[in-house]
Tab-separated table of C-alpha atoms and ligand atoms in Angstrom:
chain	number	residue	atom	x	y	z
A	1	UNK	CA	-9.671	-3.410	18.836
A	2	UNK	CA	-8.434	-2.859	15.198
A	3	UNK	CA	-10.129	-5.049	12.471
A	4	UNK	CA	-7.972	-5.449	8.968
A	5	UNK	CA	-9.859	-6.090	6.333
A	6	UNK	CA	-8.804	-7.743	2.950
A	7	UNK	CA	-10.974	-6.984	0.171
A	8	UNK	CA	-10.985	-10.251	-2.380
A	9	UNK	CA	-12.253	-10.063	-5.947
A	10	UNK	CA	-13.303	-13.157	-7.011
A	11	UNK	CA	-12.477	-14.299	-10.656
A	12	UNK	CA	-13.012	-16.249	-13.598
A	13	UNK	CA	-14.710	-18.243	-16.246
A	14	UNK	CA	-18.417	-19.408	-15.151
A	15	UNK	CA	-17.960	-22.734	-13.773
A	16	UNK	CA	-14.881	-22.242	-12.643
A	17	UNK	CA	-15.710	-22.408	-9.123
A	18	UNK	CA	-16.252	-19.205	-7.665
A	19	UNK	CA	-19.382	-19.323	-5.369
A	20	UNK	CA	-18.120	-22.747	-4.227
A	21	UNK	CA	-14.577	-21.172	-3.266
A	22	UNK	CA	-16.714	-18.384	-1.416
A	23	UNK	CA	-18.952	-20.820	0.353
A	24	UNK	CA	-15.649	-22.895	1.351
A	25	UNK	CA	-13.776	-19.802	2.979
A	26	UNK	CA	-17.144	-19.159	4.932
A	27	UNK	CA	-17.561	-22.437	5.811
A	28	UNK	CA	-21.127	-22.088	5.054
A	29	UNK	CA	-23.627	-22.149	2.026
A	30	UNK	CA	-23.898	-18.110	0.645
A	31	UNK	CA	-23.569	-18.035	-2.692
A	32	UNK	CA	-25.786	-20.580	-4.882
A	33	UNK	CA	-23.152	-22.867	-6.791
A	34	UNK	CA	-24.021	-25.314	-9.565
A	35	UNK	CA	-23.190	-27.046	-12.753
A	36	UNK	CA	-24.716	-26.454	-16.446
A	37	UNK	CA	-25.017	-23.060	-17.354
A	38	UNK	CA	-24.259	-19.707	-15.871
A	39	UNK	CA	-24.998	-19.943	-11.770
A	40	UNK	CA	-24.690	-16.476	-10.327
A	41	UNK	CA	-26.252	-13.795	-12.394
A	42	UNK	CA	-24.598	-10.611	-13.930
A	43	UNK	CA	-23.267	-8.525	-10.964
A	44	UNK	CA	-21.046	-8.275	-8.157
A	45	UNK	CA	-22.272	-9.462	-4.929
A	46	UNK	CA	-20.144	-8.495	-1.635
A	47	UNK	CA	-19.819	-11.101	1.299
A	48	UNK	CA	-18.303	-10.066	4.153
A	49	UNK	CA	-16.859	-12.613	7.398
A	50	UNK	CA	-14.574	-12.641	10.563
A	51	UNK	CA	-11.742	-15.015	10.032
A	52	UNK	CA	-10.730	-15.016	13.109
A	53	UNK	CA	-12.070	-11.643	15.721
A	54	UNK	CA	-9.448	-9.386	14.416
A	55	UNK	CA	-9.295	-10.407	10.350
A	56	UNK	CA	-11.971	-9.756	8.419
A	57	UNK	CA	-12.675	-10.871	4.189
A	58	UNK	CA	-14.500	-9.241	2.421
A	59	UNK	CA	-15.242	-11.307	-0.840
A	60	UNK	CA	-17.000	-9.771	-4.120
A	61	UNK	CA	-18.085	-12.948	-6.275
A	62	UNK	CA	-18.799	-12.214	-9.376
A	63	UNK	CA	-20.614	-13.103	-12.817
A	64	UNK	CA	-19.279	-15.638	-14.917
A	65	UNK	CA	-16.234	-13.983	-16.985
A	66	UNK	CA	-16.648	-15.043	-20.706
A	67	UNK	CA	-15.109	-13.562	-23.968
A	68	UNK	CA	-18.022	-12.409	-25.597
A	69	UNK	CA	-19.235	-10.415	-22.423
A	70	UNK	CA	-15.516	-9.477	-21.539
A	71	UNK	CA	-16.707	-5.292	-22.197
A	72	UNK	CA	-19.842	-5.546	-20.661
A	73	UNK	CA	-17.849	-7.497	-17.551
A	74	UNK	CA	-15.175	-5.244	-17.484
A	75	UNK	CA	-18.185	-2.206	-17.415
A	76	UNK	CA	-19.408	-3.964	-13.947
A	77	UNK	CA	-15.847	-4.175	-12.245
A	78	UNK	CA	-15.336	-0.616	-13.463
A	79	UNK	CA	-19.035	0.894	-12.021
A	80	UNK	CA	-18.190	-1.723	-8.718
A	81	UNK	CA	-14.852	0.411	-8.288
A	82	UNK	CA	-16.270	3.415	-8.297
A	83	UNK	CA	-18.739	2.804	-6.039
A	84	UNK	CA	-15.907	2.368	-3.370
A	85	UNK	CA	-14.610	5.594	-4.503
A	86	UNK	CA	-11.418	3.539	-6.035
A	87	UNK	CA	-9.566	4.372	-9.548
A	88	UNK	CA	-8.157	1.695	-10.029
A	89	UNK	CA	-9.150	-2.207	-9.204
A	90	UNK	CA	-5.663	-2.471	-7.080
A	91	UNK	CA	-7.154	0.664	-4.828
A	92	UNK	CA	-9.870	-0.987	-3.740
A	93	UNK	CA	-8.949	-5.041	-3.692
A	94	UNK	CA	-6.147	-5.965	-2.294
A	95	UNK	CA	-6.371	-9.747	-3.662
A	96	UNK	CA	-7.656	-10.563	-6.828
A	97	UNK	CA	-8.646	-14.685	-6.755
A	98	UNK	CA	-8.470	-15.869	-10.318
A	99	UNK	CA	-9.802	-19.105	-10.741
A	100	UNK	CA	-9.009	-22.342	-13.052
A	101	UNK	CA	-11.321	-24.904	-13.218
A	102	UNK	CA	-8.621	-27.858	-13.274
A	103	UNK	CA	-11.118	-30.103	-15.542
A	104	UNK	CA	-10.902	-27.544	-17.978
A	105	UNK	CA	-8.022	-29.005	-21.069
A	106	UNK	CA	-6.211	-25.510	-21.356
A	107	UNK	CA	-5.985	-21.767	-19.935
A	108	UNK	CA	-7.662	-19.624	-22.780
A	109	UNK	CA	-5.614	-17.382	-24.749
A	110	UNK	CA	-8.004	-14.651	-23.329
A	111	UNK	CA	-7.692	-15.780	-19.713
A	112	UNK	CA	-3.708	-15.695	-19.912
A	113	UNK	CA	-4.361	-12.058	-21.314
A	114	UNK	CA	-6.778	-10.676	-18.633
A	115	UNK	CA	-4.275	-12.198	-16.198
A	116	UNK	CA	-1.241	-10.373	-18.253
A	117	UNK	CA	-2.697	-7.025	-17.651
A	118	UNK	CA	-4.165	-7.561	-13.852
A	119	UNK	CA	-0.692	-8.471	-13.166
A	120	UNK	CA	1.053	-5.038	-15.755
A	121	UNK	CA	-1.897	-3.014	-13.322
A	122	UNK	CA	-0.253	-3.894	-10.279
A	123	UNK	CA	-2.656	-5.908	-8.859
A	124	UNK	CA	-1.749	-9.052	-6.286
A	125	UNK	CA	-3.131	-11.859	-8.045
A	126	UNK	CA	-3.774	-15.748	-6.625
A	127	UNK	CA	-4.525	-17.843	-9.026
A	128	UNK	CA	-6.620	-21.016	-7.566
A	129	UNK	CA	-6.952	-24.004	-9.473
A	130	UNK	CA	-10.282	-25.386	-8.320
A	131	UNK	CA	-11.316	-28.528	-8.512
A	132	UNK	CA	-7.649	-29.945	-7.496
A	133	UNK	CA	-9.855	-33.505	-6.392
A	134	UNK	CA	-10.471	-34.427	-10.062
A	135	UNK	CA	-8.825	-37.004	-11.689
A	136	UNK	CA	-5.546	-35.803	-13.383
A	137	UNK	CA	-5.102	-32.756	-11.179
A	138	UNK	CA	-1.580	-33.206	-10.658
A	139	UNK	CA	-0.705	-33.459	-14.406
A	140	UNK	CA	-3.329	-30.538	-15.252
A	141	UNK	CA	-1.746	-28.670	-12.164
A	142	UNK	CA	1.765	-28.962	-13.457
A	143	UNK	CA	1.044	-27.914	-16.804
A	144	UNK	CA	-1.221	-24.616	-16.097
A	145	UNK	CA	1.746	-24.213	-13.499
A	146	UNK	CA	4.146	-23.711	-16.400
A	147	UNK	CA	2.467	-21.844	-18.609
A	148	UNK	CA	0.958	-19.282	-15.409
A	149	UNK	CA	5.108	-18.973	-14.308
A	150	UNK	CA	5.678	-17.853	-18.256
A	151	UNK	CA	3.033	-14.763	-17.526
A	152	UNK	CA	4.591	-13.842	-14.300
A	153	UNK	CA	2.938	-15.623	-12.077
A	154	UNK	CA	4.789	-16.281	-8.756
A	155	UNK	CA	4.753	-20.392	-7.958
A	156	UNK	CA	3.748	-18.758	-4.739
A	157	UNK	CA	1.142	-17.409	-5.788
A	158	UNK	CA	-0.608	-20.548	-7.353
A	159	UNK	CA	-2.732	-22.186	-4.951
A	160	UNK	CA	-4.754	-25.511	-5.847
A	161	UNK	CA	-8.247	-26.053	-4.254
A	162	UNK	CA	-10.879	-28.562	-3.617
A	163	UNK	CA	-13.947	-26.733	-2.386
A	164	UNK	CA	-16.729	-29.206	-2.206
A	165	UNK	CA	-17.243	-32.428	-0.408
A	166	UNK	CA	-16.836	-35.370	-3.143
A	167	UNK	CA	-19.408	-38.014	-2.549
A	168	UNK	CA	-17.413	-41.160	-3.628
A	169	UNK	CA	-18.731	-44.219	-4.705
A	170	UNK	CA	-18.341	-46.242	-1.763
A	171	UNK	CA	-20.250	-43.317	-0.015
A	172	UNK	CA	-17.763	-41.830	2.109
A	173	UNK	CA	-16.603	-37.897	1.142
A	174	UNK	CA	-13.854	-36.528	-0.372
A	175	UNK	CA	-12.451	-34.085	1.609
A	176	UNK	CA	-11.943	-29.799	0.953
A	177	UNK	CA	-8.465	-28.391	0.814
A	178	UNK	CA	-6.553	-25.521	0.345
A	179	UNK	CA	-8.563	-23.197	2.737
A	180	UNK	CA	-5.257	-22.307	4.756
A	181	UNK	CA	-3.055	-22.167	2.423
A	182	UNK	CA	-5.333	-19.646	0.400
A	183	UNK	CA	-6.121	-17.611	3.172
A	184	UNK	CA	-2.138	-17.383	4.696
A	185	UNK	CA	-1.242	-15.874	0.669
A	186	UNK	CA	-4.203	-13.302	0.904
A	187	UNK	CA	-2.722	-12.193	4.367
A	188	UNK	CA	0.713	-12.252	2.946
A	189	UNK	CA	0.153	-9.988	0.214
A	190	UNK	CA	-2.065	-7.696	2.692
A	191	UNK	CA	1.466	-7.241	4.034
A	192	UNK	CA	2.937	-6.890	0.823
A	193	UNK	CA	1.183	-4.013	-0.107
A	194	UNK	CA	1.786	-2.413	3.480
A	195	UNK	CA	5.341	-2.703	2.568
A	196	UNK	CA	5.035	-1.583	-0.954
A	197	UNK	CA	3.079	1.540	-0.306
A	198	UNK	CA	4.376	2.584	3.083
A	199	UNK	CA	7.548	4.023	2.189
A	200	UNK	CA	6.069	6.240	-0.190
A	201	UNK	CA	3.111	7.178	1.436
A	202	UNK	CA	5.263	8.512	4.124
A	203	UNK	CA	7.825	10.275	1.412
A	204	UNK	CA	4.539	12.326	0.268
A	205	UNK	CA	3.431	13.341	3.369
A	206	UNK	CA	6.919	14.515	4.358
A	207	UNK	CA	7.390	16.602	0.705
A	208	UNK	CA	4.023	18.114	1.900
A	209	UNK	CA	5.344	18.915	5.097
A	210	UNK	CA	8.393	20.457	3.850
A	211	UNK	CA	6.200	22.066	0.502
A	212	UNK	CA	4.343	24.040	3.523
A	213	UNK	CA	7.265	25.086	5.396
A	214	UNK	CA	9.104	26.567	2.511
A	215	UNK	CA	5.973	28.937	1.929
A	216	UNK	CA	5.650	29.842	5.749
A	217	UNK	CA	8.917	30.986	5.561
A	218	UNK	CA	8.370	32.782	2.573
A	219	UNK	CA	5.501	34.332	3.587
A	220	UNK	CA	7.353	35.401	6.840
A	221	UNK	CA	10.221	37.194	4.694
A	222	UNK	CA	7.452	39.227	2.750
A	223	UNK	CA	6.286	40.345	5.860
A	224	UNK	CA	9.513	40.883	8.107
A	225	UNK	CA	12.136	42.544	5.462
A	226	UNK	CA	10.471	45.602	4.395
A	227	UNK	CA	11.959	49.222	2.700
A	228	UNK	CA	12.604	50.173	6.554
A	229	UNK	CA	14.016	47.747	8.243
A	230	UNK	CA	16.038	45.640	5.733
A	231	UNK	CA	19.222	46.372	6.649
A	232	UNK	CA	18.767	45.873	10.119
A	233	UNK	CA	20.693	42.607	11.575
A	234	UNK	CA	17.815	42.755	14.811
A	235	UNK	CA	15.379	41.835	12.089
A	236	UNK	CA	17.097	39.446	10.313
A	237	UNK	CA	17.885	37.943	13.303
A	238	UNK	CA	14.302	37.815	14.293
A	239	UNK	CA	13.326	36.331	10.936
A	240	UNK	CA	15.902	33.909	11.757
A	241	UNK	CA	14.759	32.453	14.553
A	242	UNK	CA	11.028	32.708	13.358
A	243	UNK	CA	12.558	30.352	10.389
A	244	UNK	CA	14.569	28.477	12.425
A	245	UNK	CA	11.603	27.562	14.420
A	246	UNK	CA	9.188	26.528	11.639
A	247	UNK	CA	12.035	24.440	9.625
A	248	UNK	CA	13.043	22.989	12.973
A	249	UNK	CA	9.476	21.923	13.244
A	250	UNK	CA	9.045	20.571	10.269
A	251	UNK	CA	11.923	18.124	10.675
A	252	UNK	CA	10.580	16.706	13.438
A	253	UNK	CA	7.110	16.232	11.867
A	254	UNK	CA	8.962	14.751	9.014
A	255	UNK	CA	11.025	12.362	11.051
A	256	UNK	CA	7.666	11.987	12.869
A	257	UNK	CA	5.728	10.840	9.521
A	258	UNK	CA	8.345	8.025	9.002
A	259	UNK	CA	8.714	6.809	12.655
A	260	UNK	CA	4.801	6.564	12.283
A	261	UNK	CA	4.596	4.223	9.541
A	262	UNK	CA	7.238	1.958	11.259
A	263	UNK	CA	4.729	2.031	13.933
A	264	UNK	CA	1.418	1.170	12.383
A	265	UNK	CA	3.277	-1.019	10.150
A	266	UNK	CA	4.153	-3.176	13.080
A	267	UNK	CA	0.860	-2.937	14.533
A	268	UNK	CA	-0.758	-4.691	11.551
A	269	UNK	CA	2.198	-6.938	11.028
A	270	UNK	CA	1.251	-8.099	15.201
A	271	UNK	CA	-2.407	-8.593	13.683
A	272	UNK	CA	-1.515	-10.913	11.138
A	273	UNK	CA	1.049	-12.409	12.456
A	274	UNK	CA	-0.925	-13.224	15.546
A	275	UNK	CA	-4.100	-14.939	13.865
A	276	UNK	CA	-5.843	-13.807	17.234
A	277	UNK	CA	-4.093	-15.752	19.790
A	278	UNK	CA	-4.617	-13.993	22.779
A	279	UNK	CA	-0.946	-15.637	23.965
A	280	UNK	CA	0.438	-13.101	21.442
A	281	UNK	CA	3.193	-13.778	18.902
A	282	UNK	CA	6.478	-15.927	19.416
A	283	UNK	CA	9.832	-15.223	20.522
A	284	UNK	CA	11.031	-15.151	17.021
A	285	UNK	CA	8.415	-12.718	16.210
A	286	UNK	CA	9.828	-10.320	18.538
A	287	UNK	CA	13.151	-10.986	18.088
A	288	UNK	CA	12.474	-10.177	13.646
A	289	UNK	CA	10.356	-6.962	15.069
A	290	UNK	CA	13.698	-5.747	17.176
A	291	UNK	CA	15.949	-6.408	14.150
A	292	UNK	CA	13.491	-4.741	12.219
A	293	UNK	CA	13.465	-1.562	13.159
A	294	UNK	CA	16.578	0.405	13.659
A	295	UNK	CA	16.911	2.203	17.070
A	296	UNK	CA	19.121	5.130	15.623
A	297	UNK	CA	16.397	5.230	13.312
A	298	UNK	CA	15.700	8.670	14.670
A	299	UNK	CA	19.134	9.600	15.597
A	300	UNK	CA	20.979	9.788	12.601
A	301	UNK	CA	18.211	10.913	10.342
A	302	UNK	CA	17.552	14.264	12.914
A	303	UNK	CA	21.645	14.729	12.968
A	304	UNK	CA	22.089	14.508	9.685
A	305	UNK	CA	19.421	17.773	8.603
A	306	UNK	CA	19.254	19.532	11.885
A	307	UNK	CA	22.794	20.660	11.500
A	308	UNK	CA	22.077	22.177	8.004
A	309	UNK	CA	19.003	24.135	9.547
A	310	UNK	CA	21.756	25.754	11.923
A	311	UNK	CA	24.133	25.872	9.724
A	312	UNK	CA	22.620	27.482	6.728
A	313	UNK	CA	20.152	29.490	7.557
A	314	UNK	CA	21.863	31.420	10.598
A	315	UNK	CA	24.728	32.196	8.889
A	316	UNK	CA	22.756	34.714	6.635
A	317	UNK	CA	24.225	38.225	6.470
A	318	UNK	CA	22.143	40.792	4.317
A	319	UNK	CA	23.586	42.730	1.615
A	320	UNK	CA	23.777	46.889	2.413
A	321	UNK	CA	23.005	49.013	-0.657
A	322	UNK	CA	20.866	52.309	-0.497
A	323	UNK	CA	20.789	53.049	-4.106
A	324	UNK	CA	18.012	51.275	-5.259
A	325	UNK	CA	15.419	50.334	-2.414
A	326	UNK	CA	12.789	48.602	-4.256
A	327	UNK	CA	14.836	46.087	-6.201
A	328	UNK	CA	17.359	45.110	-3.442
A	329	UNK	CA	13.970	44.505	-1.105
A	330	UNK	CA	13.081	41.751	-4.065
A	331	UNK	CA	16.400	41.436	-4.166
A	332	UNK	CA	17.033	40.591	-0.062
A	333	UNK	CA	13.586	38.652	0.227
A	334	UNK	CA	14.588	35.966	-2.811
A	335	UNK	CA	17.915	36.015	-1.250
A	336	UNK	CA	16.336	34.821	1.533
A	337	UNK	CA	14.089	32.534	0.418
A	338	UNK	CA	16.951	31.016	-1.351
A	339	UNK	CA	18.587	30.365	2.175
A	340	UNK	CA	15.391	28.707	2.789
A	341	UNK	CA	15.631	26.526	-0.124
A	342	UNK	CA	18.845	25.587	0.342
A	343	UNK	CA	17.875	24.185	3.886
A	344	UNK	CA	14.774	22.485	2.355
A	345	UNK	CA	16.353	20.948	-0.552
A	346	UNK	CA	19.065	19.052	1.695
A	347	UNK	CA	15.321	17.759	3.577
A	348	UNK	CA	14.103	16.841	0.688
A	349	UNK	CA	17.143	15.103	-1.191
A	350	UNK	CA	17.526	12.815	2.532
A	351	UNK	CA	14.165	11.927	1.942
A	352	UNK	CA	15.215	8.323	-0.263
A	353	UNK	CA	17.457	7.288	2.269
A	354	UNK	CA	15.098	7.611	4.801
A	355	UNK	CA	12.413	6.000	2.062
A	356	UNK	CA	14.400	2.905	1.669
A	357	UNK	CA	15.259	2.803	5.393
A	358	UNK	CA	11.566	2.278	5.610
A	359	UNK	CA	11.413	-0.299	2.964
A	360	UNK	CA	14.248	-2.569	4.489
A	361	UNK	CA	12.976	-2.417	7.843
A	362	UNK	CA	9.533	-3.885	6.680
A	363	UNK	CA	11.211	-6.011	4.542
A	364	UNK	CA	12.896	-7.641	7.263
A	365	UNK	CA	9.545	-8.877	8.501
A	366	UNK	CA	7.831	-11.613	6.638
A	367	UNK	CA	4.268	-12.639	7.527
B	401	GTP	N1	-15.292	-31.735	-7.460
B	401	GTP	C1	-15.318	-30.410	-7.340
B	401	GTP	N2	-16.374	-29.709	-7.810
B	401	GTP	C2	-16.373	-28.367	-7.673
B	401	GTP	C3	-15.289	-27.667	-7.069
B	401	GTP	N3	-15.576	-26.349	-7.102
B	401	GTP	C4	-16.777	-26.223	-7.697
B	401	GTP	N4	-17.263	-27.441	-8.039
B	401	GTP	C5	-18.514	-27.709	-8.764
B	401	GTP	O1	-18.469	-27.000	-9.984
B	401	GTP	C6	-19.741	-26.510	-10.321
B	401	GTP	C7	-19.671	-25.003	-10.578
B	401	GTP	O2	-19.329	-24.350	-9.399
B	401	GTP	P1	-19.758	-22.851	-9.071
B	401	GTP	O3	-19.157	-22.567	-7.761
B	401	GTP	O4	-21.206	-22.654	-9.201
B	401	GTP	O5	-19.002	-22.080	-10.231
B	401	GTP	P2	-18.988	-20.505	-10.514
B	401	GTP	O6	-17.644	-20.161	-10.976
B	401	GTP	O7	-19.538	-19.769	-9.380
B	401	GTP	O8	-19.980	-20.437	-11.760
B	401	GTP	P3	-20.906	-19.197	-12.252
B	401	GTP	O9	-21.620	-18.697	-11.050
B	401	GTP	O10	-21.786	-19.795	-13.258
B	401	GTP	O11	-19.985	-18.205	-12.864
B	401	GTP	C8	-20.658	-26.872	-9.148
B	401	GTP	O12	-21.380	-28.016	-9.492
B	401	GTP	C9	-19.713	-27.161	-8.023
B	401	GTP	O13	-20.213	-28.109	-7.111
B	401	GTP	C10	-14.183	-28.450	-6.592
B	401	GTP	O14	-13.190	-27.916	-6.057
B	401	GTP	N5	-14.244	-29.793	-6.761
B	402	MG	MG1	-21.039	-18.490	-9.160
């Protein structure tokens, strides 16, 4: 059984809340929490747990974020990226928690700034106002709301939070919220970037695909029209069907490389969708995966190039001249690795169709 992980940075000024929002999303006491002075010490410390058997968080919480330390901060999120062999902070996490203490007066000029350029990076950013139990919240949490909208951040993606138990006066708790609600955005933006990055994940792979069969062919016509046989139609027709065979191949593997993102795409859609109930998803689930994904996906997309492969590259007819042998050999290979090309570039310039095929499909889902 398949596991997804979601890799969470956890953000933001010391005393915002952090190790309290980690302990809450446990459910359990991991991460030593307290007021007065910095709690958890300079570093990043990793926390993994099941939510449910098949979805698994991984949550980094980290030292205080201040302005004077902001370098020597940024240093430790840098060296922590690195470790996971990541260039980039959005490589590695795919949800960056930023959070707001809501007893705080204002966002800092610096916070709104770091939060500026994790969005301009291209990272999927939640911003959690903690402390959403303290008096005012609603006022506070309209206000930040407004000012986090004017730097791009989705209302969406604004999620108040009360992480500890209150002890009121009267003795009786105030209770936690926003556990659900946090964890259904982290899973929605795990699907996000699935639908971001699969269409052009699977665009590479086919240019590579097509990238290698242009130079097999080439490498075939450098060994198949030589000074002796190049006017012979047998070898050209040879060459031909050697070609034939290897572009042929490739447009299935390419068709293949698309088709298999729709697949695994699906599959983890299923896993989050499904939130581990062994009764499977609903109705309507199915019925969005059907619309989903076109059945003449493969159809038209395999009509469309196979007929250039045949069309092109058969029709090629070498040119007879004995009076120089050397430069008509250059002369007959380019000409046909220029058939070649001209089969490869009609591949390649179908492939952002196919690409945004891709992207609608997934789109049509929503987690
Ligand atoms: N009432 C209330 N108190 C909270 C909430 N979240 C955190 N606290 C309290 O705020 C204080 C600071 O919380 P921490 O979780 O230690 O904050 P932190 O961001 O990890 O702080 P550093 O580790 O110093 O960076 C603690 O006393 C918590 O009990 C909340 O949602 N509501
Ligand atoms: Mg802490």
């Amino acid at each position: 059984m398949e596991i997804l992980t979601a890799n969470v940075l956890l953000i933001g000024r010391s005393a915002a809340g952090k190790s309290s929002l980690l302990n809450y999303l446990f459910g359990q006491e991991i991460e030593r929490t307290g007021a007065g002075g910095a709690c958890t010490g300079r570093g990043i410390f990793e926390h993994s747990f099941m939510v449910h058997e098949r979805f698994r968080l991984r949550v980094s919480d980290t030292w205080g974020l201040e302005p004077d330390k902001a370098e020597e901060w940024e240093e430790l999120i840098l060296q922590d990226i690195r470790r996971h062999d990541a260039g980039r902070i959005a490589d590695w996490y795919h949800t960056i928690l930023y959070c707001i203490n809501l007893n705080t007066a204002r966002i800092e000029e610096f916070e709104r700034g770091i939060l500026r350029r994790l969005t301009a990076e291209g990272n999927h950013i939640l911003v959690v106002l903690t402390h959403a139990d303290c008096a005012g919240a609603a006022e506070t949490t309209a206000a930040f709301r407004t000012l986090l909208l004017q730097d791009g951040i989705p209302a969406d993606s604004i999620v108040p939070v009360c992480s500890v138990v209150r002890k009121t006066i009267g003795g009786t708790g105030g209770n936690q919220f926003g556990r659900e609600l946090l964890l259904d955005r982290i899973r929605e933006g795990l699907w996000e970037r699935i639908v971001e990055r699969a269409p052009g994940s699977a665009r590479a792979e086919a240019e590579a695909l097509i990238d290698r069969a242009e130079a097999a062919c080439a490498a075939y016509a450098e060994k198949y029209i030589t000074l002796f046989n190049m006017h012979s139609d047998r070898n050209y027709q040879k060459l031909n069907r050697i070609c034939g065979e290897v572009l042929g191949r490739c447009l299935s593997d390419v068709q293949r490389c698309y088709e298999d993102r729709v697949t695994e795409s699906v599959r983890f859609y299923l896993q989050l969708v499904n939130r581990g109930d062994p009764d499977g998803f609903s109705a309507n689930t199915k019925e969005r995966i059907e619309h989903a994904i076109p059945l003449n996906f493969r159809k038209n997309w395999e009509e469309k190039i196979s007929e250039n492969v045949r069309g092109i590259l058969f029709s090629f007819v070498p040119g007879v001249n004995i009076l120089f042998p050397r430069r008509l050999l250059q002369k007959n290979r380019a000409r046909y690795v220029n058939r070649v090309r001209a089969v490869t570039r009609k591949m390649r310039a179908s492939l952002p169709e196919a690409e945004s095929r891709l992207r609608t499909s997934l789109e049509h889902l929503s987690v």
